CSV table of C-alpha atoms in Angstrom, one decimal:
chain,number,residue,atom,x,y,z
A,1,MET,CA,124.3,-16.4,33.8
A,2,ALA,CA,125.3,-14.2,30.7
A,3,GLY,CA,128.3,-12.1,30.8
A,4,SER,CA,130.2,-10.7,33.4
A,5,LEU,CA,129.7,-8.1,36.1
A,6,VAL,CA,131.8,-5.8,33.8
A,7,ASP,CA,130.1,-6.4,31.1
A,8,ALA,CA,126.4,-5.5,33.0
A,9,ILE,CA,128.4,-1.9,33.6
A,10,ALA,CA,130.5,-1.9,30.5
A,11,CYS,CA,128.5,1.3,28.7
A,12,ALA,CA,129.4,3.5,31.1
A,13,TRP,CA,132.9,2.5,31.9
A,14,PRO,CA,135.5,4.4,29.6
A,15,LEU,CA,137.7,1.5,29.1
A,16,ALA,CA,135.1,-1.1,28.1
A,17,SER,CA,135.8,-0.9,24.4
A,18,ARG,CA,139.6,-0.6,25.1
A,19,ARG,CA,141.8,-3.3,23.8
A,20,LEU,CA,144.9,-2.4,25.1
A,21,LEU,CA,145.2,-0.4,28.3
A,22,PRO,CA,144.8,3.8,27.4
A,23,LEU,CA,148.0,5.6,28.3
A,24,GLU,CA,146.3,8.8,30.2
A,25,THR,CA,144.9,5.8,32.8
A,26,ALA,CA,148.8,4.7,33.2
A,27,VAL,CA,149.6,8.6,34.0
A,28,ALA,CA,146.5,8.6,36.6
A,29,LEU,CA,147.3,5.9,38.7
A,30,LYS,CA,151.7,6.1,38.0
A,31,PRO,CA,152.2,7.3,41.5
A,32,TRP,CA,150.9,4.0,43.1
A,33,PHE,CA,150.8,1.5,40.0
A,34,ASP,CA,153.3,0.5,37.7
A,35,ARG,CA,152.5,0.4,33.9
A,36,GLU,CA,153.0,-3.8,34.0
A,37,THR,CA,150.8,-4.4,37.4
A,38,LEU,CA,147.4,-1.9,35.6
A,39,GLN,CA,147.8,-4.1,32.3
A,40,GLU,CA,147.4,-7.1,34.5
A,41,GLY,CA,144.2,-5.5,36.1
A,42,PHE,CA,142.8,-4.3,33.4
A,43,ALA,CA,143.1,-7.8,32.0
A,44,LEU,CA,141.5,-9.2,34.7
A,45,LEU,CA,138.4,-6.6,34.2
A,46,ILE,CA,138.5,-7.6,30.4
A,47,GLN,CA,138.0,-11.4,31.3
A,48,GLY,CA,135.1,-10.6,34.1
A,49,ALA,CA,136.7,-11.7,37.0
A,50,VAL,CA,134.9,-9.4,39.1
A,51,GLY,CA,132.1,-11.4,41.1
A,52,ARG,CA,130.9,-8.3,43.1
A,53,PHE,CA,132.2,-5.0,43.6
A,54,VAL,CA,132.1,-2.5,46.8
A,55,LEU,CA,131.8,1.1,46.3
A,56,TYR,CA,131.4,3.4,49.5
A,57,ARG,CA,132.3,7.4,50.0
A,58,SER,CA,136.1,7.6,49.0
A,59,GLY,CA,136.6,3.6,48.7
A,60,VAL,CA,136.4,0.8,46.5
A,61,GLY,CA,136.6,-2.8,46.7
A,62,ALA,CA,135.9,-6.2,44.7
A,63,VAL,CA,135.9,-9.8,45.1
A,64,PHE,CA,137.4,-12.0,42.3
A,65,ASN,CA,136.8,-15.4,41.0
A,66,ASP,CA,140.4,-16.6,41.9
A,67,SER,CA,139.0,-16.3,45.4
A,68,ALA,CA,141.0,-12.6,45.9
A,69,ALA,CA,139.1,-9.7,48.1
A,70,ALA,CA,141.0,-6.4,47.3
A,71,PHE,CA,140.7,-2.6,48.7
A,72,LEU,CA,141.5,0.8,48.4
A,73,LEU,CA,140.8,4.2,49.5
A,74,MET,CA,141.3,6.9,46.7
A,75,PRO,CA,140.4,10.1,48.4
A,76,PRO,CA,140.7,13.9,47.2
A,77,SER,CA,143.9,15.3,47.4
A,78,ASP,CA,144.8,18.7,46.3
A,79,ALA,CA,148.8,18.0,46.3
A,80,LEU,CA,148.2,15.7,43.2
A,81,SER,CA,147.6,16.9,39.9
A,82,GLN,CA,145.1,13.6,40.0
A,83,GLY,CA,143.7,15.5,42.6
A,84,PHE,CA,143.0,12.0,44.4
A,85,VAL,CA,145.2,9.5,46.6
A,86,CYS,CA,145.6,5.6,46.4
A,87,ARG,CA,146.4,4.6,50.0
A,88,ASP,CA,145.1,2.1,52.9
A,89,GLY,CA,144.7,-0.7,50.0
A,90,SER,CA,145.1,-4.6,50.7
A,91,CYS,CA,144.7,-7.7,49.0
A,92,THR,CA,143.3,-11.4,50.8
A,93,LEU,CA,145.5,-13.5,47.9
A,94,CYS,CA,148.4,-11.7,47.1
A,95,ARG,CA,151.3,-10.0,49.3
A,96,ASP,CA,151.6,-6.5,49.4
A,97,ASN,CA,154.8,-4.7,47.7
A,98,ARG,CA,153.9,-1.6,48.7
A,99,SER,CA,157.5,-0.7,50.1
A,100,SER,CA,158.8,-0.9,47.3
A,101,GLY,CA,156.0,0.8,45.2
A,102,ARG,CA,154.4,-1.6,44.0
A,103,ARG,CA,151.3,-2.9,44.4
A,104,CYS,CA,149.0,-5.9,43.3
A,105,ARG,CA,147.1,-6.6,40.3
A,106,HIS,CA,143.7,-7.1,42.2
A,107,GLN,CA,144.0,-3.7,43.5
A,108,ALA,CA,145.3,-2.4,40.5
A,109,ALA,CA,141.8,-3.9,38.8
A,110,VAL,CA,139.9,-2.0,41.7
A,111,ALA,CA,141.3,1.1,41.2
A,112,LEU,CA,140.9,1.0,37.0
A,113,LEU,CA,137.2,-0.1,37.9
A,114,ASN,CA,136.7,2.9,39.9
A,115,LEU,CA,138.0,5.5,37.6
A,116,ARG,CA,135.4,7.4,35.3
A,117,ALA,CA,136.3,10.0,32.5
A,118,PRO,CA,133.7,13.3,33.1
A,119,ASP,CA,135.4,15.3,30.4
A,120,ASP,CA,138.9,15.9,28.7
A,121,THR,CA,140.4,17.0,32.1
A,122,GLY,CA,141.1,13.3,32.5
A,123,PHE,CA,140.0,10.0,34.9
A,124,VAL,CA,138.6,10.7,38.4
A,125,PRO,CA,137.2,8.2,40.9
A,126,VAL,CA,133.5,7.1,40.9
A,127,TRP,CA,132.8,9.6,44.3
A,128,ARG,CA,134.4,12.9,42.4
A,129,PHE,CA,132.5,12.0,38.9
A,130,LEU,CA,128.9,11.7,40.8
A,131,LYS,CA,129.3,15.1,42.4
A,132,SER,CA,129.6,16.8,38.8
A,133,ASN,CA,127.4,14.5,37.0
A,134,PRO,CA,124.0,14.7,37.3
A,135,TRP,CA,123.5,10.8,38.8
A,136,GLY,CA,124.9,13.0,41.8
A,137,ALA,CA,121.9,15.5,41.9
A,138,ILE,CA,119.6,12.2,41.4
A,139,ALA,CA,121.1,10.4,44.3
A,140,LYS,CA,121.0,13.8,46.6
A,141,TYR,CA,117.4,14.1,45.6
A,142,LEU,CA,116.3,10.7,46.7
A,143,GLN,CA,118.4,10.6,50.0
A,144,GLN,CA,116.0,13.9,50.8
A,145,GLU,CA,113.0,12.2,49.6
A,146,ALA,CA,113.6,9.4,51.7
A,147,GLU,CA,114.1,11.5,54.7
A,148,VAL,CA,111.1,13.2,54.1
A,149,GLY,CA,109.0,10.0,54.0
A,150,PRO,CA,110.1,6.1,54.1
A,151,VAL,CA,110.0,4.8,50.0
A,152,SER,CA,108.4,1.6,49.8
A,153,PHE,CA,110.3,-0.7,47.1
A,154,GLN,CA,109.6,-4.2,45.5
A,155,ALA,CA,111.5,-6.3,42.8
A,156,ARG,CA,109.9,-8.7,40.2
A,157,LYS,CA,111.8,-10.5,37.9
A,158,THR,CA,110.3,-10.2,34.1
A,159,GLY,CA,112.1,-12.5,31.4
A,160,ALA,CA,116.2,-12.1,32.4
A,161,ALA,CA,115.9,-8.9,33.8
A,162,TRP,CA,114.3,-7.4,37.5
A,163,ARG,CA,112.1,-4.6,37.8
A,164,LEU,CA,112.6,-2.3,40.6
A,165,GLU,CA,110.0,0.0,41.8
A,166,GLY,CA,109.5,2.5,44.9
A,167,CYS,CA,106.9,5.2,45.2
A,168,LYS,CA,105.2,7.2,47.8
A,169,GLU,CA,101.8,9.2,48.4
A,170,ASN,CA,102.5,12.4,46.9
A,171,GLY,CA,103.4,11.0,43.6
A,172,PHE,CA,106.8,10.2,43.9
A,173,SER,CA,107.4,6.9,41.8
A,174,LEU,CA,110.7,4.9,40.4
A,175,ALA,CA,111.6,2.0,38.4
A,176,ALA,CA,114.3,0.5,36.9
A,177,SER,CA,115.2,-2.2,35.0
A,178,LEU,CA,118.5,-4.0,36.5
A,179,SER,CA,120.4,-6.9,34.7
A,180,PRO,CA,120.3,-10.4,36.6
A,181,HIS,CA,124.4,-9.2,37.7
A,182,LEU,CA,122.9,-5.5,39.0
A,183,ALA,CA,120.1,-7.1,41.0
A,184,GLN,CA,122.5,-9.3,42.7
A,185,GLN,CA,124.9,-6.5,43.5
A,186,LEU,CA,122.1,-4.9,45.5
A,187,HIS,CA,120.3,-8.0,46.8
A,188,CYS,CA,123.7,-8.5,48.2
A,189,PHE,CA,124.4,-5.4,50.4
A,190,HIS,CA,120.6,-3.7,50.3
A,191,GLY,CA,118.0,-7.0,50.2
A,192,SER,CA,116.2,-6.3,53.5
A,193,ALA,CA,115.1,-3.2,52.1
A,194,ILE,CA,113.2,-4.6,48.8
A,195,ARG,CA,110.3,-6.7,48.8
A,196,TRP,CA,110.9,-9.4,46.2
A,197,HIS,CA,108.0,-10.7,44.3
A,198,GLY,CA,108.4,-14.5,43.2
A,199,SER,CA,112.3,-15.6,42.7
A,200,ILE,CA,115.2,-13.7,44.7
A,201,PRO,CA,118.2,-13.2,42.9
A,202,GLU,CA,121.0,-16.3,44.6
A,203,GLU,CA,123.4,-15.7,47.0
A,204,ASP,CA,126.7,-17.1,46.0
A,205,GLU,CA,130.2,-17.6,47.3
A,206,PHE,CA,131.1,-13.7,46.4
A,207,GLY,CA,128.5,-12.3,48.4
A,208,PRO,CA,130.4,-12.9,52.6
A,209,PRO,CA,133.7,-11.4,51.3
A,210,ALA,CA,132.1,-8.3,49.7
A,211,ARG,CA,130.5,-7.5,52.3
A,212,VAL,CA,133.4,-8.2,54.9
A,213,VAL,CA,135.5,-5.8,52.4
A,214,LEU,CA,132.2,-3.0,52.6
A,215,ASP,CA,133.1,-3.5,56.8
A,216,LYS,CA,136.4,-2.7,56.7
A,217,ILE,CA,135.9,0.5,53.8
A,218,VAL,CA,133.3,1.4,56.6
A,219,LEU,CA,135.8,1.5,59.1
A,220,LEU,CA,139.0,3.4,57.5
A,221,THR,CA,136.4,6.2,55.7
A,222,ALA,CA,134.9,6.9,59.7
A,223,THR,CA,135.6,10.3,61.0
A,224,ASP,CA,136.6,10.2,64.3
A,225,THR,CA,133.3,11.6,65.4
A,226,GLU,CA,131.4,8.5,63.3
A,227,ARG,CA,133.7,5.7,65.3
A,228,ARG,CA,132.5,7.4,68.2
A,229,LEU,CA,129.1,7.0,67.5
A,230,ASN,CA,129.2,3.6,65.7
A,231,ALA,CA,130.8,2.2,69.1
A,232,ALA,CA,127.7,3.6,70.9
A,233,GLY,CA,125.9,1.7,68.0
A,234,SER,CA,124.8,4.7,66.4
A,235,ARG,CA,125.4,5.5,62.9
A,236,SER,CA,125.8,9.5,61.5
A,237,MET,CA,123.5,11.3,58.7
A,238,GLY,CA,126.4,11.0,56.6
A,239,GLN,CA,126.9,7.1,57.0
A,240,GLN,CA,123.1,6.5,56.9
A,241,ARG,CA,122.8,8.1,53.5
A,242,GLU,CA,125.6,6.7,52.4
A,243,ASP,CA,124.6,2.8,53.0
A,244,SER,CA,121.0,3.8,51.7
A,245,ILE,CA,119.6,2.0,48.8
A,246,GLN,CA,118.6,4.8,47.0
A,247,THR,CA,122.8,6.1,47.0
A,248,ALA,CA,123.5,2.2,45.7
A,249,LEU,CA,120.4,1.9,43.2
A,250,VAL,CA,121.3,5.9,41.9
A,251,ARG,CA,125.6,4.2,41.7
A,252,LEU,CA,124.7,1.1,39.9
A,253,LEU,CA,122.5,3.4,37.1
A,254,ALA,CA,125.2,5.8,36.9
A,255,LEU,CA,127.6,3.0,36.3
A,256,SER,CA,125.2,1.1,33.6
A,257,LEU,CA,123.8,4.2,32.0
A,258,PRO,CA,125.5,6.9,30.4
A,259,VAL,CA,124.4,10.7,30.8
A,260,SER,CA,123.7,10.8,27.6
A,261,ARG,CA,120.6,8.7,27.6
A,262,LEU,CA,118.6,10.2,30.2
A,263,ARG,CA,115.7,12.7,29.2
A,264,ILE,CA,113.2,14.9,31.2
A,265,GLN,CA,109.5,14.6,29.8
A,266,ARG,CA,106.3,16.3,31.2
A,267,GLY,CA,103.6,13.9,31.0
A,268,SER,CA,100.2,14.3,30.0
A,269,ASP,CA,99.0,14.0,33.8
A,270,GLY,CA,101.1,17.4,34.7
A,271,PHE,CA,104.3,15.1,36.2
A,272,PHE,CA,107.6,15.2,35.5
A,273,ARG,CA,109.8,12.1,34.5
A,274,LEU,CA,113.2,11.5,34.0
A,275,THR,CA,113.8,8.8,32.2
A,276,ALA,CA,116.7,6.4,30.4
A,277,ALA,CA,116.1,4.8,27.1
A,278,GLY,CA,112.5,5.6,27.1
A,279,ASN,CA,111.5,4.7,30.7
A,280,ALA,CA,112.8,1.3,30.0
A,281,ALA,CA,115.7,1.5,32.1
A,282,PHE,CA,114.8,3.9,34.3
A,283,SER,CA,112.5,6.3,35.0
A,284,LEU,CA,112.2,8.4,37.8
A,285,THR,CA,108.1,10.8,38.7
A,286,LEU,CA,108.8,13.8,40.5
A,287,PRO,CA,106.2,15.3,43.2
A,288,ARG,CA,104.9,18.8,42.0
A,289,VAL,CA,106.1,20.7,45.0
A,290,ARG,CA,109.5,19.2,44.7
A,291,THR,CA,109.6,19.0,40.8
A,292,MET,CA,112.5,22.0,40.9
A,293,ASP,CA,114.5,20.3,44.0
A,294,LEU,CA,115.8,18.0,41.3
A,295,LEU,CA,115.2,19.6,38.0
A,296,GLY,CA,117.4,23.0,38.8
A,297,GLY,CA,120.3,20.9,40.0
A,298,LEU,CA,120.7,18.7,36.9
A,299,ASP,CA,122.9,20.4,34.3
A,300,LEU,CA,121.1,18.8,31.3
A,301,PRO,CA,119.9,20.6,28.1
A,302,GLY,CA,116.3,21.8,27.4
A,303,PRO,CA,113.5,24.1,29.1
A,304,ALA,CA,112.7,21.7,31.7
A,305,THR,CA,116.2,22.2,33.5
A,306,THR,CA,116.5,26.3,32.3
A,307,ARG,CA,115.6,28.9,36.0
A,308,LEU,CA,113.9,32.1,33.8
A,309,PRO,CA,114.5,35.7,35.6
A,310,PRO,CA,111.8,36.1,38.2
A,311,ALA,CA,108.8,37.6,37.3
A,312,GLU,CA,107.2,40.7,39.5
A,313,PRO,CA,104.1,40.0,41.2
A,314,PHE,CA,101.2,42.4,41.0
A,315,SER,CA,97.2,42.5,41.0
A,316,VAL,CA,94.8,44.4,39.1
A,317,VAL,CA,92.4,45.9,41.3
A,318,GLY,CA,88.8,47.2,40.3
A,319,PHE,CA,85.1,47.7,41.0
A,320,MET,CA,82.9,44.1,40.5
A,321,ASP,CA,79.7,44.1,38.2
A,322,GLN,CA,76.9,46.6,39.5
A,323,ASP,CA,79.3,47.2,42.0
A,324,THR,CA,79.1,43.9,44.2
A,325,GLY,CA,82.6,44.4,45.7
A,326,VAL,CA,86.1,44.8,44.6
A,327,ARG,CA,88.1,41.7,42.7
A,328,VAL,CA,91.7,41.8,43.1
A,329,GLU,CA,93.6,39.5,40.4
A,330,HIS,CA,96.9,38.6,40.9
A,331,PHE,CA,99.1,38.8,38.3
A,332,LEU,CA,102.9,38.0,37.1
A,333,ARG,CA,104.4,40.1,34.5
A,334,LEU,CA,107.7,38.5,32.8
A,335,GLU,CA,111.1,40.3,31.9
A,336,ASP,CA,109.7,40.7,28.9
A,337,GLY,CA,107.0,42.4,29.5
A,338,ARG,CA,104.3,39.9,29.1
A,339,GLU,CA,102.0,39.7,32.0
A,340,LEU,CA,100.2,36.1,33.4
A,341,SER,CA,97.3,35.6,35.6
A,342,LEU,CA,98.1,33.3,38.1
A,343,ALA,CA,94.6,31.8,38.0
A,344,GLY,CA,95.4,30.7,34.4
A,345,LEU,CA,98.8,29.3,35.6
A,346,GLN,CA,97.5,26.8,38.2
A,347,GLU,CA,97.9,23.9,36.4
A,348,GLN,CA,101.8,24.8,35.3
A,349,ARG,CA,102.4,25.1,39.5
A,350,TYR,CA,105.5,23.4,40.7
A,351,GLY,CA,106.4,24.5,44.4
A,352,SER,CA,107.2,28.0,43.9
A,353,TYR,CA,107.8,27.8,40.3
A,354,HIS,CA,105.5,28.3,37.2
A,355,TYR,CA,106.6,26.3,34.2
A,356,LEU,CA,106.0,27.9,31.1
A,357,ASP,CA,105.9,25.4,27.8
A,358,ASP,CA,109.0,25.4,25.8
A,359,GLU,CA,110.9,28.2,28.2
A,360,GLY,CA,111.2,26.8,31.5
A,361,PHE,CA,110.3,27.1,35.2
A,362,LEU,CA,109.1,30.9,36.3
A,363,PRO,CA,110.1,31.6,39.8
A,364,ARG,CA,108.3,34.7,41.1
A,365,SER,CA,110.6,37.9,43.3
A,366,VAL,CA,108.9,38.3,46.6
A,367,PRO,CA,107.2,42.4,46.6
A,368,PRO,CA,108.6,44.5,49.6
A,369,ALA,CA,106.1,44.4,52.7
A,370,PRO,CA,104.9,48.1,52.0
A,371,GLU,CA,103.5,46.6,48.7
A,372,ARG,CA,101.9,44.2,49.5
A,373,LEU,CA,97.9,44.1,49.6
A,374,ARG,CA,96.0,42.8,52.3
A,375,GLU,CA,92.4,41.3,52.9
A,376,PRO,CA,90.4,43.6,55.3
A,377,ARG,CA,89.6,40.8,57.7
A,378,ALA,CA,90.9,37.6,58.8
A,379,ALA,CA,90.3,35.0,56.4
A,380,ALA,CA,88.8,31.2,58.0
A,381,PRO,CA,91.7,29.0,58.3
A,382,ILE,CA,92.5,27.6,55.0
A,383,LEU,CA,95.4,25.2,55.4
A,384,PHE,CA,94.2,21.8,55.1
A,385,ASN,CA,92.0,23.1,52.3
A,386,LEU,CA,93.5,22.9,49.0
A,387,THR,CA,90.7,24.6,47.0
A,388,LYS,CA,91.0,27.5,49.0
A,389,GLN,CA,94.7,27.7,49.3
A,390,ALA,CA,94.3,27.9,45.2
A,391,GLU,CA,91.8,30.2,45.5
A,392,ALA,CA,93.8,32.7,47.9
A,393,GLU,CA,97.0,32.1,45.7
A,394,THR,CA,95.1,33.6,42.5
A,395,GLY,CA,93.2,36.8,44.0
A,396,PHE,CA,90.7,37.4,46.6
A,397,THR,CA,86.8,39.0,46.8
A,398,VAL,CA,86.3,42.0,48.9
A,399,PRO,CA,82.6,42.2,49.8
A,400,ALA,CA,80.8,45.6,49.3
A,401,GLY,CA,80.6,46.4,53.1
A,402,ASP,CA,84.2,45.4,53.3
A,403,ILE,CA,85.2,48.5,50.9
A,404,PRO,CA,85.5,50.7,52.9
A,405,ALA,CA,87.9,48.7,55.5
A,406,PHE,CA,89.7,47.4,52.5
A,407,VAL,CA,90.5,51.3,50.6
A,408,ASP,CA,91.6,52.4,54.6
A,409,LYS,CA,93.7,49.3,55.4
A,410,ASN,CA,95.8,49.5,51.7
A,411,ARG,CA,95.4,53.2,50.6
A,412,ASN,CA,99.4,53.4,50.3
A,413,VAL,CA,99.6,49.8,48.8
A,414,LEU,CA,96.8,50.9,46.4
A,415,ALA,CA,98.9,54.3,45.3
A,416,SER,CA,102.5,52.5,44.9
A,417,GLY,CA,102.5,51.9,41.6
A,418,ARG,CA,103.0,48.2,42.0
A,419,HIS,CA,98.9,47.3,41.3
A,420,ARG,CA,96.9,48.4,38.3
A,421,VAL,CA,93.9,49.9,39.9
A,422,ASP,CA,90.7,51.4,38.8
A,423,PRO,CA,91.1,54.7,39.4
A,424,ALA,CA,87.5,55.7,41.0
A,425,LEU,CA,88.7,52.9,43.7
A,426,LEU,CA,91.7,55.5,44.5
A,427,ASN,CA,89.4,58.6,44.4
A,428,LEU,CA,86.7,56.5,46.6
A,429,GLN,CA,86.6,58.7,50.0
A,430,VAL,CA,85.3,57.2,53.3
A,431,VAL,CA,82.9,59.4,55.0
A,432,ARG,CA,81.7,57.2,58.5
A,433,GLU,CA,79.0,60.3,59.7
A,434,PRO,CA,76.8,62.2,57.3
A,435,GLU,CA,77.3,66.0,57.4
A,436,ARG,CA,73.4,66.9,58.2
A,437,LEU,CA,70.2,65.0,58.1
A,438,GLU,CA,67.5,66.0,56.5
A,439,LEU,CA,63.9,65.1,57.1
A,440,THR,CA,60.7,65.5,54.8
A,441,ASP,CA,58.6,63.5,56.4
A,442,PHE,CA,57.4,62.1,60.0
A,443,GLU,CA,54.1,60.5,61.2
A,444,GLU,CA,53.3,58.5,64.6
A,445,LYS,CA,50.8,55.9,63.9
A,446,ASP,CA,50.2,53.5,67.4
A,447,ASP,CA,53.8,52.5,68.4
A,448,TRP,CA,55.2,53.1,65.2
A,449,CYS,CA,57.5,55.7,64.0
A,450,TYR,CA,57.6,56.9,60.4
A,451,ILE,CA,60.5,58.6,59.4
A,452,ALA,CA,61.9,59.7,56.1
A,453,GLY,CA,64.9,62.1,54.7
A,454,PHE,CA,68.1,62.3,53.1
A,455,TYR,CA,71.6,62.2,54.4
A,456,ASP,CA,74.1,64.7,53.2
A,457,LEU,CA,77.8,63.4,52.3
A,458,GLY,CA,79.1,66.6,51.7
């Protein structure tokens, strides 16, 4: 297998291009490692000595090609300027000299492998890096998507790489290209969650000790409540999310694909896709109804992540041709004064938002109850009729016979000023009984009576 596991994540690891250990890295880890030990750990990484690594919550571990298996925890700490602390580590090969302030080179390598540089503020562990990174938002979205309904994953070897794909009936789909090292990493911990076509990444000597390291980290990072659940044979929701294939996959992608490669595209089919390296490395197709669940939380440039000021909903109400009824058309009034028909925006609807090309996603405010138009009579149930739902969202028609009831029910709403209403409709007076009936003709023939006359409505 060409290269090493560290090579597979080199493009997103801030130390990969360094020949010497940066001073700021030594400063970040100074409370727990001396510079000499850090340099030895750095040499292990550069030499490709890591056969498998483990990331779980604040814990990080690795199995090395000299049979060492090391791990430590790097949880948050407000007491230190670094914002984290290194604790509870161990190594199966080296003697632990923490009492003298010295940890081994394998633990140093583990700590260095876990560092990322999200900005100019310094190095932080992967867990903190993901919190302020688009990959973290992607992981959260994938976890939520899996909780709504299971995602079916399958993998197939194409050339030297593995192509992983997952899909759902709601339009969600995911595809990622994994190097042999990353495919083996995923198979080690989540092989049973994937349907492998053809060959399967082979199990090597690093897999069993890596799973032992993971079990230790899971135990050390569990809360008291989680320990009680685990003792009873259950896991918390947090543990299930942390141990999911979605979280593991996003971590691998975050470690191997820099955020600068992420792009958002709207396809000719109307679906938004988040891609890296032009779909080759990563592609995530978002269901229309949940598009803004992810894009709204991504800190990426462009209109696809822009949330526009809310539009004000209003309706245009007027008589139809030949007085066959009243038509109510729903509109949105934008902050700049533009007025857009909801009927014309249906192809650009994503959940409760509408996407405006080259501008962003348009939310709409909710009008107060006294200003909402109501149909004169209850319509037939439309819960499972998507066509009827779309028609109801863009407007409705009031038949001629229902106009009096409609006006009676909505008179104050029509006069509220929110809606654009035909003055003739506002001036419409509903007369329920005539004031006078004038008969002009009356004739009796056989069993029939013929009456002609006029109603006087006042």
